[in-house]
Amino acid sequence: MSERYESGMVTRRAVLGEDHVARAEAEKTAFDAPFQQMITEGAWGTLWADNTITRRERSMLTLALLAATGNFNEIPMHVRACANTGASPQDILQAFMHVAVYAGVPKANHAIKLAKRTFKDMGIET
């Protein structure tokens, strides 16, 4: 694999955790392998590997963008990743409050419900 892929896997494991990446790799098939390579090189090996902004800031941006665009299925995974990136529950709430103002209260409300459920599953009091 390419250097960018290798860098992406290191970053992906650091952000999402070894267990998550191992499960995703175990579920990978020939059908979705090109997609997995693309996101590993592009999202993880390029965007998330760049240190212009912190991983904490990237987590907050990612969560806000996921909520604002209605991509709710990815929110719990990225909330869990915050344990590795340093974004606190208060940081996440602030990101979703921005979503409420700039993208809509219903989207922020749903994202907050997902975050609360995920925190509960993680044993984090909010």
Short mmCIF file of N, CA and C in Angstrom, two decimals, residues 76 79-80 89 92 112-126:
data_model
loop_
_atom_site.label_atom_id
_atom_site.label_comp_id
_atom_site.label_asym_id
_atom_site.label_seq_id
_atom_site.Cartn_x
_atom_site.Cartn_y
_atom_site.Cartn_z
N PRO A 76 -22.52 8.73 16.39
CA PRO A 76 -22.01 7.97 17.55
C PRO A 76 -20.54 7.55 17.42
N VAL A 79 -18.51 10.62 18.14
CA VAL A 79 -18.58 10.98 19.56
C VAL A 79 -17.63 10.07 20.34
N ARG A 80 -17.66 8.77 20.06
CA ARG A 80 -16.74 7.84 20.74
C ARG A 80 -15.29 8.21 20.45
N PRO A 89 -17.38 16.53 26.19
CA PRO A 89 -18.82 16.66 25.98
C PRO A 89 -19.26 18.11 25.80
N ILE A 92 -18.48 19.19 22.28
CA ILE A 92 -19.45 18.59 21.35
C ILE A 92 -20.77 19.35 21.41
N ILE A 112 -27.76 15.89 19.42
CA ILE A 112 -27.56 15.92 20.87
C ILE A 112 -28.13 14.64 21.50
N LYS A 113 -29.29 14.19 21.05
CA LYS A 113 -29.86 12.94 21.57
C LYS A 113 -28.91 11.77 21.30
N LEU A 114 -28.35 11.72 20.10
CA LEU A 114 -27.40 10.65 19.77
C LEU A 114 -26.15 10.72 20.64
N ALA A 115 -25.66 11.93 20.85
CA ALA A 115 -24.46 12.11 21.68
C ALA A 115 -24.74 11.67 23.12
N LYS A 116 -25.89 12.07 23.66
CA LYS A 116 -26.24 11.69 25.03
C LYS A 116 -26.32 10.17 25.17
N ARG A 117 -26.93 9.52 24.21
CA ARG A 117 -27.04 8.06 24.23
C ARG A 117 -25.65 7.42 24.16
N THR A 118 -24.79 7.97 23.32
CA THR A 118 -23.44 7.44 23.17
C THR A 118 -22.64 7.65 24.44
N PHE A 119 -22.73 8.83 25.04
CA PHE A 119 -22.05 9.09 26.31
C PHE A 119 -22.51 8.10 27.37
N LYS A 120 -23.82 7.85 27.43
CA LYS A 120 -24.36 6.91 28.42
C LYS A 120 -23.75 5.52 28.19
N ASP A 121 -23.70 5.09 26.92
CA ASP A 121 -23.11 3.80 26.59
C ASP A 121 -21.63 3.72 26.98
N MET A 122 -20.96 4.87 26.92
CA MET A 122 -19.53 4.95 27.28
C MET A 122 -19.31 5.10 28.77
N GLY A 123 -20.39 5.30 29.53
CA GLY A 123 -20.27 5.50 30.97
C GLY A 123 -19.83 6.90 31.33
N ILE A 124 -20.11 7.85 30.45
CA ILE A 124 -19.75 9.26 30.68
C ILE A 124 -20.98 10.01 31.13
N GLU A 125 -20.90 10.64 32.30
CA GLU A 125 -22.00 11.44 32.82
C GLU A 125 -22.02 12.79 32.10
N THR A 126 -23.21 13.20 31.70
CA THR A 126 -23.35 14.53 31.06
C THR A 126 -24.35 15.37 31.81
#
